[in-house]
Short mmCIF file of C-alpha atoms and ligand atoms in Angstrom, two decimals:
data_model
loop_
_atom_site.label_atom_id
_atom_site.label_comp_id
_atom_site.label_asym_id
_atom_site.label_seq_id
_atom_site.Cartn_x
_atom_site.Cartn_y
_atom_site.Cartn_z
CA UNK A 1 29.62 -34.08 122.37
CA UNK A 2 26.44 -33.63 123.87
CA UNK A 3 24.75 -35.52 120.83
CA UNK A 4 26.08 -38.84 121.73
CA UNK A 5 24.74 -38.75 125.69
CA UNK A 6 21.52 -37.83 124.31
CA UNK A 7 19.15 -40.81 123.88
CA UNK A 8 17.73 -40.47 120.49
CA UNK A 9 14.19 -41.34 120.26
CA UNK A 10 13.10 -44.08 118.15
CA UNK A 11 12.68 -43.98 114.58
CA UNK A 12 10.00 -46.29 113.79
CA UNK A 13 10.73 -45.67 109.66
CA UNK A 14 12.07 -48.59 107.93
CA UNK A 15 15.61 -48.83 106.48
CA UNK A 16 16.19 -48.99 102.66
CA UNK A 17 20.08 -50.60 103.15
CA UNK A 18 19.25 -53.96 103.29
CA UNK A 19 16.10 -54.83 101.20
CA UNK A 20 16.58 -56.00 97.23
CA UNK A 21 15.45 -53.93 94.39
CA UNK A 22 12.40 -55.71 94.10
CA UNK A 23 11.74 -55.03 97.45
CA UNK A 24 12.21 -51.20 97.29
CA UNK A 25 10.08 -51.86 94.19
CA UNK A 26 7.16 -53.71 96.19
CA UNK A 27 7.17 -50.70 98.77
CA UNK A 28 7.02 -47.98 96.34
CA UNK A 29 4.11 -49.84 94.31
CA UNK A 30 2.51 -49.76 97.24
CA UNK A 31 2.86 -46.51 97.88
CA UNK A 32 0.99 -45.55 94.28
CA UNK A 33 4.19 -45.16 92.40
CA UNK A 34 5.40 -46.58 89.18
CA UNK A 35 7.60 -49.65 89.65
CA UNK A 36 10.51 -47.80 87.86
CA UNK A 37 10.85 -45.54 90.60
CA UNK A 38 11.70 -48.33 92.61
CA UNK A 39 14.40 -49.08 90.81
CA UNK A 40 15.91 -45.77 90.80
CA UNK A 41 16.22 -45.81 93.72
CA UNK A 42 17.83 -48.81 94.86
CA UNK A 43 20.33 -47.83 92.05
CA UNK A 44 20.91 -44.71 94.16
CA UNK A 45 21.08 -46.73 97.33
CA UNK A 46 23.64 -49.61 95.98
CA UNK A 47 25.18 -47.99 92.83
CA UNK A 48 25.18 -44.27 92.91
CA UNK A 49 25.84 -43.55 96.27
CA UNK A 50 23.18 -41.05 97.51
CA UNK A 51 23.73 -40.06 101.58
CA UNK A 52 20.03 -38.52 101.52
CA UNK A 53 17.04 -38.93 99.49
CA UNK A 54 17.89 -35.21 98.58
CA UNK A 55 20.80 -36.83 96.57
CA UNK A 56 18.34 -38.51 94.07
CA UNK A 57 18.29 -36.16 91.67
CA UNK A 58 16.27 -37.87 88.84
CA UNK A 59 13.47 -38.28 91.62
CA UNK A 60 10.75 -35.84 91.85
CA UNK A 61 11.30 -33.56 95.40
CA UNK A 62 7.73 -34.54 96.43
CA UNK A 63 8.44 -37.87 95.63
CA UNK A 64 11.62 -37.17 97.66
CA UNK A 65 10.07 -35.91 100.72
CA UNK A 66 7.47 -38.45 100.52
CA UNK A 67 10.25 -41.02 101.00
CA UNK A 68 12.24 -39.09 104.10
CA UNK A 69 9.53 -39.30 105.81
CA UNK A 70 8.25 -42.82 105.75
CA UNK A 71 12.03 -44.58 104.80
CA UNK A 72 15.50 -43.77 106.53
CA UNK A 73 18.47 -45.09 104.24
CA UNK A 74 20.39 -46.53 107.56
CA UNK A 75 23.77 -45.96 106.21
CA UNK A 76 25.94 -46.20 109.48
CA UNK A 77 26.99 -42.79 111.24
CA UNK A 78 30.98 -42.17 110.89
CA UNK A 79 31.82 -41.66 114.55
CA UNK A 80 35.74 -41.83 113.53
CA UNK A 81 38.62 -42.18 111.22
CA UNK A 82 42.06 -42.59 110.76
CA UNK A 83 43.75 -42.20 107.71
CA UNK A 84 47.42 -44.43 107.35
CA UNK A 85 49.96 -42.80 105.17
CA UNK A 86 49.63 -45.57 102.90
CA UNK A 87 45.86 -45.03 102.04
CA UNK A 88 44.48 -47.16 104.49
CA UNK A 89 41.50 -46.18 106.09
CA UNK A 90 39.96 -47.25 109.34
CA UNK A 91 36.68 -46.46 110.06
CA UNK A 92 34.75 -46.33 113.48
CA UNK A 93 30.80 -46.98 112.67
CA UNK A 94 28.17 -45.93 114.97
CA UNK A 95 24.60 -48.35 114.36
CA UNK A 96 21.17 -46.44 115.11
CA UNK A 97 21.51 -48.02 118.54
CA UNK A 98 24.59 -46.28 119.15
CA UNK A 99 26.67 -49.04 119.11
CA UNK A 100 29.63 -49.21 117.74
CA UNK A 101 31.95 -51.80 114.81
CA UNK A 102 34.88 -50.96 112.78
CA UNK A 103 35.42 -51.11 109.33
CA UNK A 104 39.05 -50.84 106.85
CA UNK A 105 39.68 -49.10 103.52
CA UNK A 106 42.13 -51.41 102.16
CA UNK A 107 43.68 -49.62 98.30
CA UNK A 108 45.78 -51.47 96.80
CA UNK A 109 47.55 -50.43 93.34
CA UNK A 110 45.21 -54.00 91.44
CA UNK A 111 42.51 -53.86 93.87
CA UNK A 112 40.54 -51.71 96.49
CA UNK A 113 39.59 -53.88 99.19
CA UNK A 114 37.18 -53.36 102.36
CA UNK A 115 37.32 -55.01 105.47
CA UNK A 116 33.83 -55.51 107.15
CA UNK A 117 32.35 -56.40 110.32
CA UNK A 118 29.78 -58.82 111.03
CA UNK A 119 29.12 -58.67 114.59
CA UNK A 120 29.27 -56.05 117.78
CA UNK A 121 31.76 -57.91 119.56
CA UNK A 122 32.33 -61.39 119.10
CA UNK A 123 31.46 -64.22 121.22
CA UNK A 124 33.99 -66.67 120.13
CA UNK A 125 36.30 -65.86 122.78
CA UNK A 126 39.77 -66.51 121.22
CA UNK A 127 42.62 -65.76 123.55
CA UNK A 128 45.14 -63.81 121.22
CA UNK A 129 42.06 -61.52 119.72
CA UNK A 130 41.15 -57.66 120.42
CA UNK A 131 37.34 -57.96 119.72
CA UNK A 132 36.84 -61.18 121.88
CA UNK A 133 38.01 -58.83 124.68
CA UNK A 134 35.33 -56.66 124.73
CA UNK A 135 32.49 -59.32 124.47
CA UNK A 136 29.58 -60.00 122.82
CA UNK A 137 27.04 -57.39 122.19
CA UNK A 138 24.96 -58.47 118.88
CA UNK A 139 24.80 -59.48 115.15
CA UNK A 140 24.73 -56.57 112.80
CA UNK A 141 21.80 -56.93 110.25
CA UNK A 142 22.29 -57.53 106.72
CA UNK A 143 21.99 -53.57 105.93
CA UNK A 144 24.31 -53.03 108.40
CA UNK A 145 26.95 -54.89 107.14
CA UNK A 146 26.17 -53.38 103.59
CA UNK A 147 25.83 -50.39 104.89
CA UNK A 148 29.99 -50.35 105.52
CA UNK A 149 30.60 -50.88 102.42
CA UNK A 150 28.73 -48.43 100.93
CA UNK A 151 29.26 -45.65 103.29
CA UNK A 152 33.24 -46.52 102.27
CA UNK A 153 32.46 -46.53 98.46
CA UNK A 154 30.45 -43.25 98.72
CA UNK A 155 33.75 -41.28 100.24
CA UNK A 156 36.24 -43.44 97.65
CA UNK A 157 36.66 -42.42 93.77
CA UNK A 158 38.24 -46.19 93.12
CA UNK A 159 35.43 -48.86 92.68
CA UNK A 160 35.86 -51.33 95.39
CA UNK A 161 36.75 -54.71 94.35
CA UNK A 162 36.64 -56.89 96.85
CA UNK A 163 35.29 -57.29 100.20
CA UNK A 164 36.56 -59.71 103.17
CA UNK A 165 34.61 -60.37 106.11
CA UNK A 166 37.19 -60.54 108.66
CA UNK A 167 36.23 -57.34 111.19
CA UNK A 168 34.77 -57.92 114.16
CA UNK A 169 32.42 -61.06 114.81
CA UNK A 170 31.96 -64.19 113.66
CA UNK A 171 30.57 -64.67 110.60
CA UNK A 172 29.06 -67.74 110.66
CA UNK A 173 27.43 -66.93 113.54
CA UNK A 174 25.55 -64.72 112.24
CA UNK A 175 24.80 -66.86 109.31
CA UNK A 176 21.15 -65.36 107.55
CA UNK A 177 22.41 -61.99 107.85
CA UNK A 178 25.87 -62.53 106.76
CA UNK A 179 24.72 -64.97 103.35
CA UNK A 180 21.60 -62.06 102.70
CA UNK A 181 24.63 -59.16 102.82
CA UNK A 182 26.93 -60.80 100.38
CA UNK A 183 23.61 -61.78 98.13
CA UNK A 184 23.09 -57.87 98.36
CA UNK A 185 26.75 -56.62 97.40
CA UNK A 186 26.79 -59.12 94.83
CA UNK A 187 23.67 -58.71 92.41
CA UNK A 188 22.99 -55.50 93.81
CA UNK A 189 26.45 -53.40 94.28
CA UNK A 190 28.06 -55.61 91.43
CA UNK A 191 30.83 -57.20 92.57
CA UNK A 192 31.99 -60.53 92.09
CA UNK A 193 30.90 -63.30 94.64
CA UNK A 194 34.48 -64.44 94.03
CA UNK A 195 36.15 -61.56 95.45
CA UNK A 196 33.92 -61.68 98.49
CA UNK A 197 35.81 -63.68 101.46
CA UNK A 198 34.12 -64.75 104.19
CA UNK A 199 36.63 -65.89 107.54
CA UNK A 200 35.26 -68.26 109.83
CA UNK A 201 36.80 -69.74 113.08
CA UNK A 202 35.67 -72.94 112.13
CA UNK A 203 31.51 -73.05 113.12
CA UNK A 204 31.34 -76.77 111.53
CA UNK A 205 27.36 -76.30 110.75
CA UNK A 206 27.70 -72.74 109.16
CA UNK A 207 30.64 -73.72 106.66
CA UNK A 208 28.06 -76.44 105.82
CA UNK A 209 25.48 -74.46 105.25
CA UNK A 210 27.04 -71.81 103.52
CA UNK A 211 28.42 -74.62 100.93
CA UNK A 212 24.83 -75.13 100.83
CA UNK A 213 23.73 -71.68 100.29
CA UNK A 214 24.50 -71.09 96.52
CA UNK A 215 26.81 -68.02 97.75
CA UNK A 216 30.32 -69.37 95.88
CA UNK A 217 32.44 -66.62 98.29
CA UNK A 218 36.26 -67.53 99.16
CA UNK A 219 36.35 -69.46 102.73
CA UNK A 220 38.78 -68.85 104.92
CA UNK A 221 39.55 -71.09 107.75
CA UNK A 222 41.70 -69.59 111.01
CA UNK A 223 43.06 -72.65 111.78
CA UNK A 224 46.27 -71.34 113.49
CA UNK A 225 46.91 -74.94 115.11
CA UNK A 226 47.53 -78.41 113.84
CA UNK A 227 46.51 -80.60 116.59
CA UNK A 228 43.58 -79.61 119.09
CA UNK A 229 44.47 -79.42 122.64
CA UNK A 230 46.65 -76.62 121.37
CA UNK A 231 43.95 -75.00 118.88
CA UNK A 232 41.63 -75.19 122.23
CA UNK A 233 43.87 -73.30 123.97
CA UNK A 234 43.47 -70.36 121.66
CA UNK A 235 39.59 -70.49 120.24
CA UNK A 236 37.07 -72.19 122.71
CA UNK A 237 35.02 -72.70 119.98
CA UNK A 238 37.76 -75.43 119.06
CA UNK A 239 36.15 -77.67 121.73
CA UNK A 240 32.71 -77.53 120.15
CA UNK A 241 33.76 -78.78 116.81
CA UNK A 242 37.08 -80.49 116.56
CA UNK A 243 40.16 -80.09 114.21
CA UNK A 244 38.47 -83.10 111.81
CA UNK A 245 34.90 -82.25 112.07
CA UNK A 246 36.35 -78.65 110.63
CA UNK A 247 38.18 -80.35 107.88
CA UNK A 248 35.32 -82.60 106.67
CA UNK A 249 33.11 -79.57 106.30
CA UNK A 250 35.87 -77.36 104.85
CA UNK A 251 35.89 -80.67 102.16
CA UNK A 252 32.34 -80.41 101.48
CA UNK A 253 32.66 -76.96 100.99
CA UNK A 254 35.46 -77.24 98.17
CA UNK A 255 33.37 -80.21 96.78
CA UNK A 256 30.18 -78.19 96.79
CA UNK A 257 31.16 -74.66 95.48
CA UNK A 258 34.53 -76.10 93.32
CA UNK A 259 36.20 -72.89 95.23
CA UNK A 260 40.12 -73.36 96.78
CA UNK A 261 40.25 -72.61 100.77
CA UNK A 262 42.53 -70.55 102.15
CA UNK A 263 43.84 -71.77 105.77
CA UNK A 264 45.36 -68.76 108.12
CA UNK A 265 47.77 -70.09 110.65
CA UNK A 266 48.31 -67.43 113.46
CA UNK A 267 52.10 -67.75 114.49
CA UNK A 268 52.40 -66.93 118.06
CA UNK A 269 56.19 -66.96 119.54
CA UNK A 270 56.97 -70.16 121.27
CA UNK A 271 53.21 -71.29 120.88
CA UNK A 272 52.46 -72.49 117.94
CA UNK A 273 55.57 -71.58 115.69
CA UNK A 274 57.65 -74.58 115.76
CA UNK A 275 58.89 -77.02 113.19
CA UNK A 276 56.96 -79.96 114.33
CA UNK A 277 53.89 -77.91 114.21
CA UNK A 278 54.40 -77.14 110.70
CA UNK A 279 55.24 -80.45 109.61
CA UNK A 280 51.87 -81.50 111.62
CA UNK A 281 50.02 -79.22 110.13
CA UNK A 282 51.57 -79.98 106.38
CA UNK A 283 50.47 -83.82 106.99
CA UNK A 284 47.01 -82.63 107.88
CA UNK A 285 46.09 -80.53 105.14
CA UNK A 286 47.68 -83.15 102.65
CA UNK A 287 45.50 -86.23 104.51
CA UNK A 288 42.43 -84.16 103.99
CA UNK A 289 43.59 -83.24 100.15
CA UNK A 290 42.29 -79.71 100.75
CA UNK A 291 43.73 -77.37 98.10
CA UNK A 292 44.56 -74.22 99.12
CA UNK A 293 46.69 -71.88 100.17
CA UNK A 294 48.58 -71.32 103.89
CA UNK A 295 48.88 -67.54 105.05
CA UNK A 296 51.02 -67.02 107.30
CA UNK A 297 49.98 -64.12 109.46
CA UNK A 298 52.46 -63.36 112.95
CA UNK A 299 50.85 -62.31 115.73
CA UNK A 300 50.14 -58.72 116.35
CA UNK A 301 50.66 -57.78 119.26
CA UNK A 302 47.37 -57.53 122.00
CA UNK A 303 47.71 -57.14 125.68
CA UNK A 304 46.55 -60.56 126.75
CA UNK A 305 45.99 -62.83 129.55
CA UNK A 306 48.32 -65.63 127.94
CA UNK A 307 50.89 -63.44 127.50
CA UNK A 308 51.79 -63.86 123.86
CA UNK A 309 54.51 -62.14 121.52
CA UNK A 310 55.40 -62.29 117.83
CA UNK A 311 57.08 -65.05 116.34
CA UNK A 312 60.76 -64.38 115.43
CA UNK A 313 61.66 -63.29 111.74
CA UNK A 314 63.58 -67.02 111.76
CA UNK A 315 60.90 -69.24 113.32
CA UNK A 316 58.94 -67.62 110.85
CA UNK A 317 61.12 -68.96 107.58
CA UNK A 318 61.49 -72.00 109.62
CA UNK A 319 58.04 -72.53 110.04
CA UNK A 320 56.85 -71.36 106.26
CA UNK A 321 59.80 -73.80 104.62
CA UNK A 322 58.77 -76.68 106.78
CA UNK A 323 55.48 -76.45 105.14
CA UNK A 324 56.60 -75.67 101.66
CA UNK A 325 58.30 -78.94 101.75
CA UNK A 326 54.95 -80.57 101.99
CA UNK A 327 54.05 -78.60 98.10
CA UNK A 328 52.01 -76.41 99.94
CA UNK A 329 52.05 -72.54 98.44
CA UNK A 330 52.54 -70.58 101.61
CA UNK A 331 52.09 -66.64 102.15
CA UNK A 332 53.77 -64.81 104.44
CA UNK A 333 53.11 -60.87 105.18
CA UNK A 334 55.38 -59.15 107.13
CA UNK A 335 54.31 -55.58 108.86
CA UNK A 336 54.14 -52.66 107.07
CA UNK A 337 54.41 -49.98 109.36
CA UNK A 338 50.87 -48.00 109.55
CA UNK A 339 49.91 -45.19 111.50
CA UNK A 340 46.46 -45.85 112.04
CA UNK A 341 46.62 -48.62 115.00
CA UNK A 342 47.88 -51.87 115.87
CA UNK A 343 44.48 -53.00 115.06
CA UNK A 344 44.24 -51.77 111.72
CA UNK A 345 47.55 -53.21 110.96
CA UNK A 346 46.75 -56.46 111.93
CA UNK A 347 43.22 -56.26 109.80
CA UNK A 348 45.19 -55.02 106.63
CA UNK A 349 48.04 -57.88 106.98
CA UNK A 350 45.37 -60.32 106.74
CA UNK A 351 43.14 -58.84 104.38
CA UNK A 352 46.15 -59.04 102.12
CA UNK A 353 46.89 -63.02 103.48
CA UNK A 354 43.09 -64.09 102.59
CA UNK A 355 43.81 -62.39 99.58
CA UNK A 356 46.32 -63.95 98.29
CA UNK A 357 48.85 -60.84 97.10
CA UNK A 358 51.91 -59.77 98.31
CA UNK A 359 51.37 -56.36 100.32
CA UNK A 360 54.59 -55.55 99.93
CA UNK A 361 54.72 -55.95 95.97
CA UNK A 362 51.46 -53.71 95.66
CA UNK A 363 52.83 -51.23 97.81
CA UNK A 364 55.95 -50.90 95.94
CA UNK A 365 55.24 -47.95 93.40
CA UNK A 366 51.87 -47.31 94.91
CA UNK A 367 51.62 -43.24 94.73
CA UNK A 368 50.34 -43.14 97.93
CA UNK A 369 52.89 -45.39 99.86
CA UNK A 370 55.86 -42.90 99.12
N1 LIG B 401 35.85 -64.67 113.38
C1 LIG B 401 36.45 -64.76 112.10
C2 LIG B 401 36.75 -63.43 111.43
C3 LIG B 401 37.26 -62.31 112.29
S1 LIG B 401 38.89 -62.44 112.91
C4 LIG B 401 37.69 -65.64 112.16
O1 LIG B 401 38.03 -66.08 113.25
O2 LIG B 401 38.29 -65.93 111.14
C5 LIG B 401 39.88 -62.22 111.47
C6 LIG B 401 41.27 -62.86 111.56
O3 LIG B 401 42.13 -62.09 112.43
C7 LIG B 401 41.25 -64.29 112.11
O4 LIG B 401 42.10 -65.11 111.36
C8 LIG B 401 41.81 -64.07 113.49
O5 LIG B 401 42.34 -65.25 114.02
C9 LIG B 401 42.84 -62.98 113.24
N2 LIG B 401 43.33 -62.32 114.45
C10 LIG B 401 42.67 -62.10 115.60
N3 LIG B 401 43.49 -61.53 116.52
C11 LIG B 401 44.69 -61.38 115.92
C12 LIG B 401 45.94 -60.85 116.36
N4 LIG B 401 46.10 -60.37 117.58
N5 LIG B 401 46.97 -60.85 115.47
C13 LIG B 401 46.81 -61.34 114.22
N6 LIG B 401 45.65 -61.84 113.74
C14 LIG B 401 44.60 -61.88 114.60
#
């Protein structure tokens, strides 16, 4: 308790999480040390999953202490969790500064998924979202965003798979850190750049510049509206860059990285859930000729100034076979009931969307669903 009101003086020593092998390497060259050292241990940073430099056991102890003092790993501190009868873990992350992001623990019987954050807060401002509630506090370095990860992997004995970026923030707003982090957990944590998805409310020049960046992740658009008076209704951003400006850059990125988009369409009841809308939003996606498919993901329910509720199960076939009509492959995940939060919920039904697998078909026989 008292920990936590205490300001912690500042630790000048720099962080490991975040910098490449070679440049682990480069510091512990210069430190008079062989360059294979430096590769141990990033391996035990990225790969093996040390918590201290105690943990590196194939490291000399005065090589060890050496390193506590002048490094600090700067894995996040766990300031909470909650574990979902169905495996799912949420996690509450406290940064150096004391401020504070969530993370999700997403197993699956194919595939362990993580859910990461990108941002303290989020300044995007959409009207149906949690996070956009509490503001805008700032971007979470690359190690930090890493650092989720691997703090998750280190208490898991399943490899994670796959990694979406669809916590708190806005990716793309945080663009160098974001494209340096999934650089990182691909070539140096090992998993594919194609199960890393990155979710984006639509920031016109990031999606550019991420088709630009040689980083061939999944991109997910939140579209959740097929005409834009209505999509500026629900993300402000929408005014910035409009519904075609989006659709031109999500074309360049297909073109660019030869990777499908997914598009998430929000349903909120008697907002954005009718017929017409689908059929609008069918004609746009098949005037751009973006492949891809639509996930369907119903509100979840946030205490908000607009007022909104879930769609009903039958405006939600209504909507999903007005589209399919079109030859579009639509997902749809209904609620699984979780214990964790509303929150959590909500991040695991669209973790699962982006993903493109039926929740309810991996949870079926899952040992630790029953
Ligand atoms: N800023 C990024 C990623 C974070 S939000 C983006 O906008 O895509 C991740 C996803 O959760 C987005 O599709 C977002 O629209 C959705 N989301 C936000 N609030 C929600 C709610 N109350 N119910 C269901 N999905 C929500």
């Amino acid at each position: 308790m008292a920990d936590s009101s205490v300001m912690k003086e500042k630790d000048n020593r720099e962080v490991l999480v975040g910098k490449t092998t070679a440049e682990i390497t480069q510091l512990l060259v210069s430190g008079g040390h062989p360059a294979y050292r430096g590769q141990q241990v990033a391996g035990w940073v990225y790969r093996k999953g040390a918590a201290s430099f105690q943990d590196m056991t194939d490291i000399p102890a005065s090589l060890r202490t050496e390193l506590g003092e002048k490094y600090l790993l700067g894995l996040p501190e766990l300031r909470h969790k909650d574990v979902s009868s169905d495996g799912t873990i949420k996690y509450l992350f406290a940064m150096p500064d004391g401020l504070t992001v969530e993370s999700v623990f997403l197993p699956y019987q194919q595939r362990v998924s993580v859910c990461l954050s990108t941002q303290v807060g989020c300044p995007a401002g959409c009207t149906f979202c949690a996070t956009a509630q509490g503001g805008f506090a700032r971007n979470l370095t690359a190690g930090e965003i890493v650092g989720q990860l691997l703090f998750m992997q280190r208490e898991s004995e399943r490899r994670i798979s796959h990694a979406v970026y669809m916590g708190m923030g806005e990716p793309l707003f945080n663009f160098e850190n974001v494209v340096t982090s999934l650089r990182l957990i691909g070539s140096e944590v090992g998993i594919s750049l194609r199960n890393l998805t990155v979710s984006t409310v639509g920031v016109v020049p990031g999606i550019e510049a991420l088709a630009d960046a040689d980083v061939p992740v999944t991109l997910a658009l939140s579209l959740h509206a097929p005409e834009d008076t209505l999509r500026q209704q629900l993300i402000p951003t929408g005014r910035k860059w409009n519904i075609n400006e989006i659709m031109k850059a999500c074309r360049y990125y297909t073109h660019k990285t030869r990777r499908n988009l997914t598009f998430e369409y929000l349903l909120i009841g008697g907002i954005n859930d009718g017929v017409d809308q689908a059929a609008k939003l069918a004609t746009l996606l098949n005037t751009w000729r973006l492949p891809g498919n639509v996930n369907l993901i119903p509100f979840n329910y946030v205490d908000t100034p607009g007022g909104y509720k879930r769609p009903t199960p039958e405006a939600i076939r209504l909507f999903r076979e007005e589209l399919e009509k079109s030859g579009r492959i639509v997902t749809q995940r209904m609620t699984r009931g979780t214990a964790i939060s509303a929150a959590c919920g909500q991040l695991r039904r669209n973790v699962a969307a982006v993903q493109q697998f039926d929740l309810r078909l991996e949870a079926v026989g899952s040992p630790s669903s029953l």
